[in-house]
CSV table of C-alpha atoms and ligand atoms in Angstrom, one decimal:
chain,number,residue,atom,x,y,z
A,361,UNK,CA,3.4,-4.0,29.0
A,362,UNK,CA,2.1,-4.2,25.5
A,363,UNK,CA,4.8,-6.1,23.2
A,364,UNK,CA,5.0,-6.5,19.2
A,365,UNK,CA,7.2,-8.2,16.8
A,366,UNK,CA,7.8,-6.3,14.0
A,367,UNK,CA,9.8,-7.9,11.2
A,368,UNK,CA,11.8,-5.1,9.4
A,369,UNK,CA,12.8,-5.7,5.4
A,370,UNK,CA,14.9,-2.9,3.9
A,371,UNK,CA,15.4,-4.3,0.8
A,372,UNK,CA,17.2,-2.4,-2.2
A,373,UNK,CA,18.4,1.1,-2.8
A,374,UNK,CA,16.3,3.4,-1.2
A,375,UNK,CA,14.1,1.0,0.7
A,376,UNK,CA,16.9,0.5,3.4
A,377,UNK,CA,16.9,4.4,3.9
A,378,UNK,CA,13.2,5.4,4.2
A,379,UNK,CA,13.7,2.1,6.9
A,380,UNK,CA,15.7,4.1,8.9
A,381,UNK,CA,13.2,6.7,9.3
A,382,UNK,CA,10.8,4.5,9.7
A,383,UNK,CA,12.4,2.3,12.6
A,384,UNK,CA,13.2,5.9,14.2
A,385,UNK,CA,9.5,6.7,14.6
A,386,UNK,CA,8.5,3.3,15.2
A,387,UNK,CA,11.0,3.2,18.5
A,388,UNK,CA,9.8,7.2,19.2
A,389,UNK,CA,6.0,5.9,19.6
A,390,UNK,CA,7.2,3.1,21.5
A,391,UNK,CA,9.0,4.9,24.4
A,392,UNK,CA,6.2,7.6,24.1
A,393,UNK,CA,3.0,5.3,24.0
A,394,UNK,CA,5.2,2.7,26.7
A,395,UNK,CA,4.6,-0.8,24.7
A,396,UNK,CA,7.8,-2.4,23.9
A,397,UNK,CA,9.2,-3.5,20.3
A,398,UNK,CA,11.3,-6.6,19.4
A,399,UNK,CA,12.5,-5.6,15.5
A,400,UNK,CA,14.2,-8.4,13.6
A,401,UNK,CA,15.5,-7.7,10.6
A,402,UNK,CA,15.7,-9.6,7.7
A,403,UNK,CA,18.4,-8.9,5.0
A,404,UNK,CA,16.6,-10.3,1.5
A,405,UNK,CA,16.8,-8.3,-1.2
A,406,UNK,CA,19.0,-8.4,-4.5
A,407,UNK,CA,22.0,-8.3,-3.1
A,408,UNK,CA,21.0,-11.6,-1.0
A,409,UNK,CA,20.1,-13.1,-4.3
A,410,UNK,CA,23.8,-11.9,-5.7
A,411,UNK,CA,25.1,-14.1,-2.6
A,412,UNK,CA,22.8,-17.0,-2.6
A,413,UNK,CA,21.1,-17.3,-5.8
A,414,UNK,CA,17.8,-16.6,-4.1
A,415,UNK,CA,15.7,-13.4,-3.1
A,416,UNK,CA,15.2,-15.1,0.2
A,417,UNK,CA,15.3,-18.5,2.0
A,418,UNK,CA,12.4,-21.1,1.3
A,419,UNK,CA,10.9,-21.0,4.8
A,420,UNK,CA,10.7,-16.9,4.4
A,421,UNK,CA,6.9,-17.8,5.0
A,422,UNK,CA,7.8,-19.8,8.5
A,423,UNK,CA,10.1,-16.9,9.2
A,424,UNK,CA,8.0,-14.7,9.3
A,425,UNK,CA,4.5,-16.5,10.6
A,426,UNK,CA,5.1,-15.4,14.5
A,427,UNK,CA,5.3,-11.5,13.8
A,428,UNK,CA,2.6,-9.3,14.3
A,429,UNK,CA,3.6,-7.2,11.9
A,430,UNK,CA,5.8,-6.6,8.8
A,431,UNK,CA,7.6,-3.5,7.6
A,432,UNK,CA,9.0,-3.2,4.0
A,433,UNK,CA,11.2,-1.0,3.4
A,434,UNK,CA,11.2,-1.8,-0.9
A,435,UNK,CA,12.4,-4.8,-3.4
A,436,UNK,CA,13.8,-4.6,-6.4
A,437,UNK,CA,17.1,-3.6,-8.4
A,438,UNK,CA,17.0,-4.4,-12.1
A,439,UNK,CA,20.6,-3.6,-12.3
A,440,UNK,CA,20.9,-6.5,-10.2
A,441,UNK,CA,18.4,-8.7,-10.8
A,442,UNK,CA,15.6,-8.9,-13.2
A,443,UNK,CA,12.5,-7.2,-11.8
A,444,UNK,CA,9.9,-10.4,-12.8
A,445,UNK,CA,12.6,-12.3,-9.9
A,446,UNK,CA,13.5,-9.9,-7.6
A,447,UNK,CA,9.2,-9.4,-7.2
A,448,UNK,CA,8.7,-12.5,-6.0
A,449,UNK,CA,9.9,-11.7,-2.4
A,450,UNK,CA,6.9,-9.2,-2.0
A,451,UNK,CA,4.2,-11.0,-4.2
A,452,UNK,CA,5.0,-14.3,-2.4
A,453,UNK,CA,4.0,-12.5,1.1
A,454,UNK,CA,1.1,-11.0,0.1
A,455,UNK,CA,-0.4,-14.2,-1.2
A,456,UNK,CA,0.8,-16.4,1.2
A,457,UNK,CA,-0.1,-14.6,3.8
A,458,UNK,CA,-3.5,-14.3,2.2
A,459,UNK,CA,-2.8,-9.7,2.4
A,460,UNK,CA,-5.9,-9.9,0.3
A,461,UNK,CA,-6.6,-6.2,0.9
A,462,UNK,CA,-4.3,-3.8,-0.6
A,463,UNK,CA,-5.0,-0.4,0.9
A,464,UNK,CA,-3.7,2.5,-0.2
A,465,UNK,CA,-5.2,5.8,1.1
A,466,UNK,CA,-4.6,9.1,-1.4
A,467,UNK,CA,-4.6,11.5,1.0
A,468,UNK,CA,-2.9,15.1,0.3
A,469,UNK,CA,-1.4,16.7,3.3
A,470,UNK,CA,-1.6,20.3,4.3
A,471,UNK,CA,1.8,22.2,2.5
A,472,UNK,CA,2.4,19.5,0.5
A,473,UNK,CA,2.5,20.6,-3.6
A,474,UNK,CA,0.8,18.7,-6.2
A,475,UNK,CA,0.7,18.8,-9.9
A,476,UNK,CA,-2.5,19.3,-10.2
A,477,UNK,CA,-4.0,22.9,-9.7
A,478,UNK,CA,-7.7,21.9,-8.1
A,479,UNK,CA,-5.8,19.6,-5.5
A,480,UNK,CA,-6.5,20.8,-1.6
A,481,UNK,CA,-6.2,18.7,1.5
A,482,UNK,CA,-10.0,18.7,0.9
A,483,UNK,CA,-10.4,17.5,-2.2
A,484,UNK,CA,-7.9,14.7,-2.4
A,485,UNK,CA,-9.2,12.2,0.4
A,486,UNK,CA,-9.5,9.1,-1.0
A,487,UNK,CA,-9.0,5.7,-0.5
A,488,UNK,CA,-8.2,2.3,-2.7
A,489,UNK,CA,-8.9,-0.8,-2.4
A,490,UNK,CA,-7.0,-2.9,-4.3
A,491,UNK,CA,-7.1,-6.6,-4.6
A,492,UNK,CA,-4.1,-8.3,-3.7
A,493,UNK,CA,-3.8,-12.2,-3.6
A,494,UNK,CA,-5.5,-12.8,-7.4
A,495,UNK,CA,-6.8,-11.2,-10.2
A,496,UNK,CA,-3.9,-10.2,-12.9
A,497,UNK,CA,-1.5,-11.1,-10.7
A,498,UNK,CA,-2.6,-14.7,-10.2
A,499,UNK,CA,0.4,-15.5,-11.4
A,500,UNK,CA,-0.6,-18.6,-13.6
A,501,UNK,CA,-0.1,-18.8,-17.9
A,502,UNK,CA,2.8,-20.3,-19.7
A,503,UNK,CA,4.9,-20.2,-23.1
A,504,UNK,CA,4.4,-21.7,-26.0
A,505,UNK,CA,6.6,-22.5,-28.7
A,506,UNK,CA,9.1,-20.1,-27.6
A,507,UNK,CA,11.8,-19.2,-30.1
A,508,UNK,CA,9.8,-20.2,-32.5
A,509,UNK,CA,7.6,-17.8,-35.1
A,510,UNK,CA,4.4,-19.7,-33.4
A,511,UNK,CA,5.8,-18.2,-30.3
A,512,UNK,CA,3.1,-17.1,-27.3
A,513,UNK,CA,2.2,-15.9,-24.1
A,514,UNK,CA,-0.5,-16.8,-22.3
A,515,UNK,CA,-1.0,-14.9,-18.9
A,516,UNK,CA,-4.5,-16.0,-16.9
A,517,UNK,CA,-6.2,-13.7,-14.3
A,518,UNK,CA,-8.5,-15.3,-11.9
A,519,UNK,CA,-11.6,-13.8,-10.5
A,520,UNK,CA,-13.4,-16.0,-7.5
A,521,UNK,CA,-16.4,-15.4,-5.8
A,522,UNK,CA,-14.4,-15.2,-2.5
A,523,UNK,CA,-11.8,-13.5,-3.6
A,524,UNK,CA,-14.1,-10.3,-5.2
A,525,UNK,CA,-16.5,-10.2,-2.5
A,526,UNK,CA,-14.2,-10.3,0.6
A,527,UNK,CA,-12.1,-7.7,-0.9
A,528,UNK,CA,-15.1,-5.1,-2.0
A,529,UNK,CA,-16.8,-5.9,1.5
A,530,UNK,CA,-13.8,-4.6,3.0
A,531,UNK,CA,-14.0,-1.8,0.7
A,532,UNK,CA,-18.3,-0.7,2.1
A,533,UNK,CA,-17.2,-1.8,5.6
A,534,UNK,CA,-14.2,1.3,5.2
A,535,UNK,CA,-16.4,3.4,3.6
A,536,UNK,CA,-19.3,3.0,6.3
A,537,UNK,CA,-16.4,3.6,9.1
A,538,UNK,CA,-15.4,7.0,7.1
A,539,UNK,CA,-18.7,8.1,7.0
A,540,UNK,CA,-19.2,7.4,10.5
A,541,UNK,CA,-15.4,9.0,11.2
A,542,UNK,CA,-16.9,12.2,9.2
A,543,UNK,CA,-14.0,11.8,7.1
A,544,UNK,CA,-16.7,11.1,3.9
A,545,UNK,CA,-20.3,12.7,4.8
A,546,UNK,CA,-20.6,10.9,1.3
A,547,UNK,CA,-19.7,7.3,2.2
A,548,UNK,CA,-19.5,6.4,-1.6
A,549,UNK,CA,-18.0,3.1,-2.5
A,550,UNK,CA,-16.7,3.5,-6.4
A,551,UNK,CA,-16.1,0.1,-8.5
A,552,UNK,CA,-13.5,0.3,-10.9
A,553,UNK,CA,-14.3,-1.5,-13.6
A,554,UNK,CA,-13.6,-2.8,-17.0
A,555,UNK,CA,-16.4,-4.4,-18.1
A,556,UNK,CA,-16.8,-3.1,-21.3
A,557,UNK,CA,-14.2,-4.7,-22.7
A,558,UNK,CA,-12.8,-7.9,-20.3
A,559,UNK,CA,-16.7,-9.8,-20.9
A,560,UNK,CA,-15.9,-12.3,-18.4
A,561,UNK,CA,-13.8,-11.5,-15.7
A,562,UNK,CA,-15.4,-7.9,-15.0
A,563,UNK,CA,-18.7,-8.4,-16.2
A,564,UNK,CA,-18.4,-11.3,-13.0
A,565,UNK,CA,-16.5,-8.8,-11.1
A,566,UNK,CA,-19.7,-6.3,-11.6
A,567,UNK,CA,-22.3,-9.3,-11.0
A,568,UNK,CA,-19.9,-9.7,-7.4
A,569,UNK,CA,-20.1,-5.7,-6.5
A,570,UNK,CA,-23.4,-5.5,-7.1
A,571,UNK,CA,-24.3,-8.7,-4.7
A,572,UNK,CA,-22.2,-7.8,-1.9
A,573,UNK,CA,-23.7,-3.7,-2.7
A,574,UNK,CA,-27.5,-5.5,-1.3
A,575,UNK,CA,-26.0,-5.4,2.3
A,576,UNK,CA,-25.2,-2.0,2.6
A,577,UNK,CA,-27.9,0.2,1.8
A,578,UNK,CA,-26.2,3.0,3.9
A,579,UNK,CA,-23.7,3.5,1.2
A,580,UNK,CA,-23.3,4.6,-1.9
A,581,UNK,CA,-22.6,3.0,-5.1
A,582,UNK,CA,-20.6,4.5,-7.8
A,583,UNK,CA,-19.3,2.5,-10.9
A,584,UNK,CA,-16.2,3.7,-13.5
A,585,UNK,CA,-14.4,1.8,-16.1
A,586,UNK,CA,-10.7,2.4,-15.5
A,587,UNK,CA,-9.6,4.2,-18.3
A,588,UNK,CA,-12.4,6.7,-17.4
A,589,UNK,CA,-11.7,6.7,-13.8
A,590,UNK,CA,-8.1,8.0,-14.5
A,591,UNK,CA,-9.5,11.0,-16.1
A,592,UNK,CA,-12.2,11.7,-13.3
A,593,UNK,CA,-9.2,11.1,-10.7
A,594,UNK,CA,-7.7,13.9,-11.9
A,595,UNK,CA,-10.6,15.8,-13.0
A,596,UNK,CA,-12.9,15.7,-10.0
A,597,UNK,CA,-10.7,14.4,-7.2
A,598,UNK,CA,-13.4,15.5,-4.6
A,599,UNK,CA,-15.8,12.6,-5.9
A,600,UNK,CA,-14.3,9.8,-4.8
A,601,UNK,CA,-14.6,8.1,-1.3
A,602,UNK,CA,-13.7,4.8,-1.3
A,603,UNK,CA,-13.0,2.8,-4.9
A,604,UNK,CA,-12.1,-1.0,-5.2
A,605,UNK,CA,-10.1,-2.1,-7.5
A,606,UNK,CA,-8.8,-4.9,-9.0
A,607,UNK,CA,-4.9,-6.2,-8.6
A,608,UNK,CA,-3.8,-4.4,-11.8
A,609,UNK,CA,-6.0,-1.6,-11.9
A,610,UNK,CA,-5.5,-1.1,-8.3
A,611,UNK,CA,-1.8,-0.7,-9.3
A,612,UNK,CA,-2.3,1.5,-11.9
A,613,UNK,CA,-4.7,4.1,-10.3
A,614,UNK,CA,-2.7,4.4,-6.9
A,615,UNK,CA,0.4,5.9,-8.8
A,616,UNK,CA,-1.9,8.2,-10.5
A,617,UNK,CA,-3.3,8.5,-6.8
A,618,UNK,CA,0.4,9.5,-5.6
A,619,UNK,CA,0.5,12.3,-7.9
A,620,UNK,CA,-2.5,13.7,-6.5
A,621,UNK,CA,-0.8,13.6,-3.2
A,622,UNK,CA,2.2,15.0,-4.0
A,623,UNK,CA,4.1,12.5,-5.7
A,624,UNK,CA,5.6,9.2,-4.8
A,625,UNK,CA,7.0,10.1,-1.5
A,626,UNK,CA,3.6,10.6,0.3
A,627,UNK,CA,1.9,7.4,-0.8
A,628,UNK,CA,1.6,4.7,1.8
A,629,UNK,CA,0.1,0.9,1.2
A,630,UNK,CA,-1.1,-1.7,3.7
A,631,UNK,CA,-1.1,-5.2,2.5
A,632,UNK,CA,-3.9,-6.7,5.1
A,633,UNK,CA,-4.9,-9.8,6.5
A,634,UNK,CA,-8.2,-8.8,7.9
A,635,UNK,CA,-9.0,-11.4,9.6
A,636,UNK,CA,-5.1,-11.3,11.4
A,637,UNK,CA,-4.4,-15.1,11.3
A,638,UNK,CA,-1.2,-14.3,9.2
A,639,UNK,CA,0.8,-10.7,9.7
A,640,UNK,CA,0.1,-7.9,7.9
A,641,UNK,CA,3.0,-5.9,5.4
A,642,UNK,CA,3.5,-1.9,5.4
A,643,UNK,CA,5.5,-0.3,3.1
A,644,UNK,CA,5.7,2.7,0.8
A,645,UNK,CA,4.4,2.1,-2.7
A,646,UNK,CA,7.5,3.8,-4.4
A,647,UNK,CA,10.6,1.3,-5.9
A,648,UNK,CA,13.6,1.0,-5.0
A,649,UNK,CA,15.0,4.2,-6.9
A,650,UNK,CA,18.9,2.7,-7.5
A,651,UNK,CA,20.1,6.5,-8.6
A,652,UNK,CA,19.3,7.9,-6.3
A,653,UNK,CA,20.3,5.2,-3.4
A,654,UNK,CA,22.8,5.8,-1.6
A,655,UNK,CA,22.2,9.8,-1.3
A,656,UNK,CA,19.8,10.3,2.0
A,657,UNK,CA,17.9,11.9,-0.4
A,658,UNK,CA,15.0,10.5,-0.9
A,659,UNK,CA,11.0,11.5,1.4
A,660,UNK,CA,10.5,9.1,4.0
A,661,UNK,CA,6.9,10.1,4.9
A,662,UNK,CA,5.3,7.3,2.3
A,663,UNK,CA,7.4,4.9,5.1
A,664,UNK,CA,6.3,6.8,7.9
A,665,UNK,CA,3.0,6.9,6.5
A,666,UNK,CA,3.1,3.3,6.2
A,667,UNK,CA,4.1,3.1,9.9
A,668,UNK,CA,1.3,4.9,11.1
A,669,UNK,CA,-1.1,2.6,9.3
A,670,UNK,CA,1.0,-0.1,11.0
A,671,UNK,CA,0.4,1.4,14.5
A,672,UNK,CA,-3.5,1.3,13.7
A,673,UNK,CA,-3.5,-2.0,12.9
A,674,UNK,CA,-1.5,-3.0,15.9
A,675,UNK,CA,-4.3,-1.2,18.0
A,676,UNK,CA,-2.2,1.5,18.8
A,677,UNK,CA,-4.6,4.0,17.5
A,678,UNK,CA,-3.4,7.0,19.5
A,679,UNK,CA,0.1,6.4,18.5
A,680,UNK,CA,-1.6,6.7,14.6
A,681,UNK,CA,-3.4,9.8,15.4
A,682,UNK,CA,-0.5,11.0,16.6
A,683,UNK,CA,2.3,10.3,13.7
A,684,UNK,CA,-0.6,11.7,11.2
A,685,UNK,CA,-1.0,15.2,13.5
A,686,UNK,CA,3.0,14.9,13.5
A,687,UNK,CA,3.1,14.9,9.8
A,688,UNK,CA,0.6,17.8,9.3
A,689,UNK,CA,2.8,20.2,11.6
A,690,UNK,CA,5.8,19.1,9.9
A,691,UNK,CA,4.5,19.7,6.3
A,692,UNK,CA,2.3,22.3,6.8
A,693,UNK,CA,4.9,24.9,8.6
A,694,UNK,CA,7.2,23.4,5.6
A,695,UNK,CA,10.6,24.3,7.4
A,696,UNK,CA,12.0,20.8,6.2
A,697,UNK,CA,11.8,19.5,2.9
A,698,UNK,CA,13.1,17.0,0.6
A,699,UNK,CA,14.6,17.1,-2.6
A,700,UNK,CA,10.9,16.2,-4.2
A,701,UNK,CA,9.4,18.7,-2.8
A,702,UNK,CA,11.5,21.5,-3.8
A,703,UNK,CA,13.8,21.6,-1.2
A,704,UNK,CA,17.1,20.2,0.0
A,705,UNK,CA,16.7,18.4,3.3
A,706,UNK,CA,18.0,15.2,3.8
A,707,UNK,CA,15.6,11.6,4.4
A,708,UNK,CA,17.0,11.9,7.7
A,709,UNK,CA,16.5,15.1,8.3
A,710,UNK,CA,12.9,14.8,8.0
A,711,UNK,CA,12.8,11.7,9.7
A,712,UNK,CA,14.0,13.9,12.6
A,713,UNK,CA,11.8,16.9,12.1
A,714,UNK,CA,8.7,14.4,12.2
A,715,UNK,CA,10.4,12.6,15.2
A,716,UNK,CA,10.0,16.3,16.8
A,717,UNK,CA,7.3,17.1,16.3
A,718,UNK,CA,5.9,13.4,17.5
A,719,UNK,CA,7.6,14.5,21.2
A,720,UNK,CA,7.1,18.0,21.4
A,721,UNK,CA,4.2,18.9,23.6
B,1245,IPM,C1,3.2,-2.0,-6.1
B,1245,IPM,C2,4.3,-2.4,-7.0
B,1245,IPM,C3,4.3,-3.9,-7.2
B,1245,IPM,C4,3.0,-4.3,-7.8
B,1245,IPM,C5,5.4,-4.4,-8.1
B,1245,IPM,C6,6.8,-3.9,-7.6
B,1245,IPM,C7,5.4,-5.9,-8.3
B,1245,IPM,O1,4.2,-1.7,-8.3
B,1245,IPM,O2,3.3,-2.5,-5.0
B,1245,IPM,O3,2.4,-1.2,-6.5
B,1245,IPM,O4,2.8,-4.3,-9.0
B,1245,IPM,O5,2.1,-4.7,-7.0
B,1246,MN,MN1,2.6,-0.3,-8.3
């Protein structure tokens, strides 16, 4: 029988309940799909670093090596701790475990109400790519003369050759496999840009998407400068396959990409190791919410979103298929819903009415 280790991190505030949900579905594919689970879970979080002065132990990294998978469930309290700390739990796994692929797929359900008015299942169907292990988030600058009137900042991004070009070949490879799925007759890869204005690290960024652009002639090439591509995002949602991003603008666009999906509840990220020699991290892309933790309020289907991706990457790709036709029943009939979506249904609630639907026949 098949067998994974999934390492489970619930985190703060709301993170520990969209977990629950998530675990539920996790163990309702298991019995259904017959591979077995062993879940450890792993309390780190703010409170930890309340007790212990840390987010998490120093050998998180070794803790976690031997998993085939890890859920997150969300980090962060600032009431607690101060958010540039409390990150470092979840920006220390994606880089050291090299998650150099940040996907996040905008993807609006059937039923499922947006802000915007031209929004349809078939116009938002996107996905981003988003750099994950460098970039603006390299994590390297300093201070200088702090305290003084000569005080400074100095924050570095860096760009490498390897690090752009594995993460936008990733990006034509998805966009090929779309095409191919039918899910984009297009098969469009967008860059997202900045080049304009940042004259060395985009215009390399560019010089990098336009290399690794020669090996797949099958697929299109599209080019925006972020502030732009906000406005098109909105604007012409239908136009967009596959864009790659980097760190920091891949942040900023995938909240704007909730939105278009309904809002923060339906948007799912997978923080990937390609090539598998370290395990890959699922979690929603919403925070921690602290007002309204505590409430079993909040819309678990960004965590059970990020549970199906997890199931796909596992190689359980009927058990996938099956949360995301699971989640179209569920939204589309629109019996259940949570607080965001105009209703008054509870996160576990939900978690059930998905878990239903997943073993009805
Ligand atoms: C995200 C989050 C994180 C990020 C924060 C919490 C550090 O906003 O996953 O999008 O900026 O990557
Ligand atoms: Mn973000």
């Amino acid at each position: 029988m098949q067998s994974y280790q999934i390492a489970f991190i619930p985190g703060d505030g709301v993170g520990t309940e969209v977990s629950d949900e998530a675990i539920k579905i996790l163990n309702t594919l298991a019995d259904k799909y017959g591979f077995q689970l062993r879940i450890e879970t792993f309390g780190w979080g703010c409170d930890y670093y309340l007790q212990h002065g840390r987010m998490m132990p120093d050998d998180m990294l070794e803790k976690l090596r031997a998993f085939d998978a890890i859920f997150l469930g969300c980090i962060g309290d600032v009431n607690k701790v101060p958010d540039h700390i409390s990150l470092t739990l979840l920006l220390t796994i994606r880089k050291g475990f090299d998650q150099y692929v940040n996907l996040r797929p905008i993807k609006l359900y059937p039923g499922v109400d947006t802000a915007l008015k031209n929004a349809s299942p078939s116009t938002v169907d996107m996905a981003v790519i988003r750099e994950n292990t460098e970039g603006e988030y390299s994590g390297t600058g300093g201070f200088y003369k702090l305290g003084t009137p000569d005080g400074a900042a100095i924050q570095t991004a860096i760009f490498t050759q390897k690090g752009c070009e594995r993460v936008m070949r990733y990006a034509f490879e998805l966009a090929r496999k779309r095409k191919k799925l039918g899910d984009s007759p297009a098969g469009m890869v967008t860059n997202c840009t900045k080049s304009n204005a940042l004259n060395y690290s985009m215009v390399f960024w560019d010089k990098v998407f336009d290399q690794v652009a020669q090996d797949y002639p099958d697929i299109k090439t599209d080019m925006a400068l972020v502030d732009a591509l906000t406005m098109w995002m909105v604007k012409n949602p239908e136009f967009f396959d596959v864009i790659v991003a980097s760190n920091l603008f891949g942040d900023i666009i995938t909240d704007l990409g909730a939105m278009l999906q309904g809002g923060m509840g339906f948007a799912a990220g997978a923080n990937i190791n390609p090539e598998k020699r370290y395990p890959s991290m699922f979690e929603p892309i919403h925070g921690s919410a602290p007002k309204y933790a505590g409430k079993g309020i909040v819309n678990p289907v960004a965590a059970i979103e990020s549970i199906r991706m997890m199931t796909e990457h596992l190689g359980e790709t009927k058990a996938g298929k099956d949360i995301e036709a699971a989640l179209n029943q569920v939204l589309q009939t629109g019996d259940v819903k949570t607080r965001d979506m105009g209703g008054k249904h509870s996160t576990a609630e939900m978690g059930d009415a998905v878990k239903k639907a997943l073993l009805s026949p």
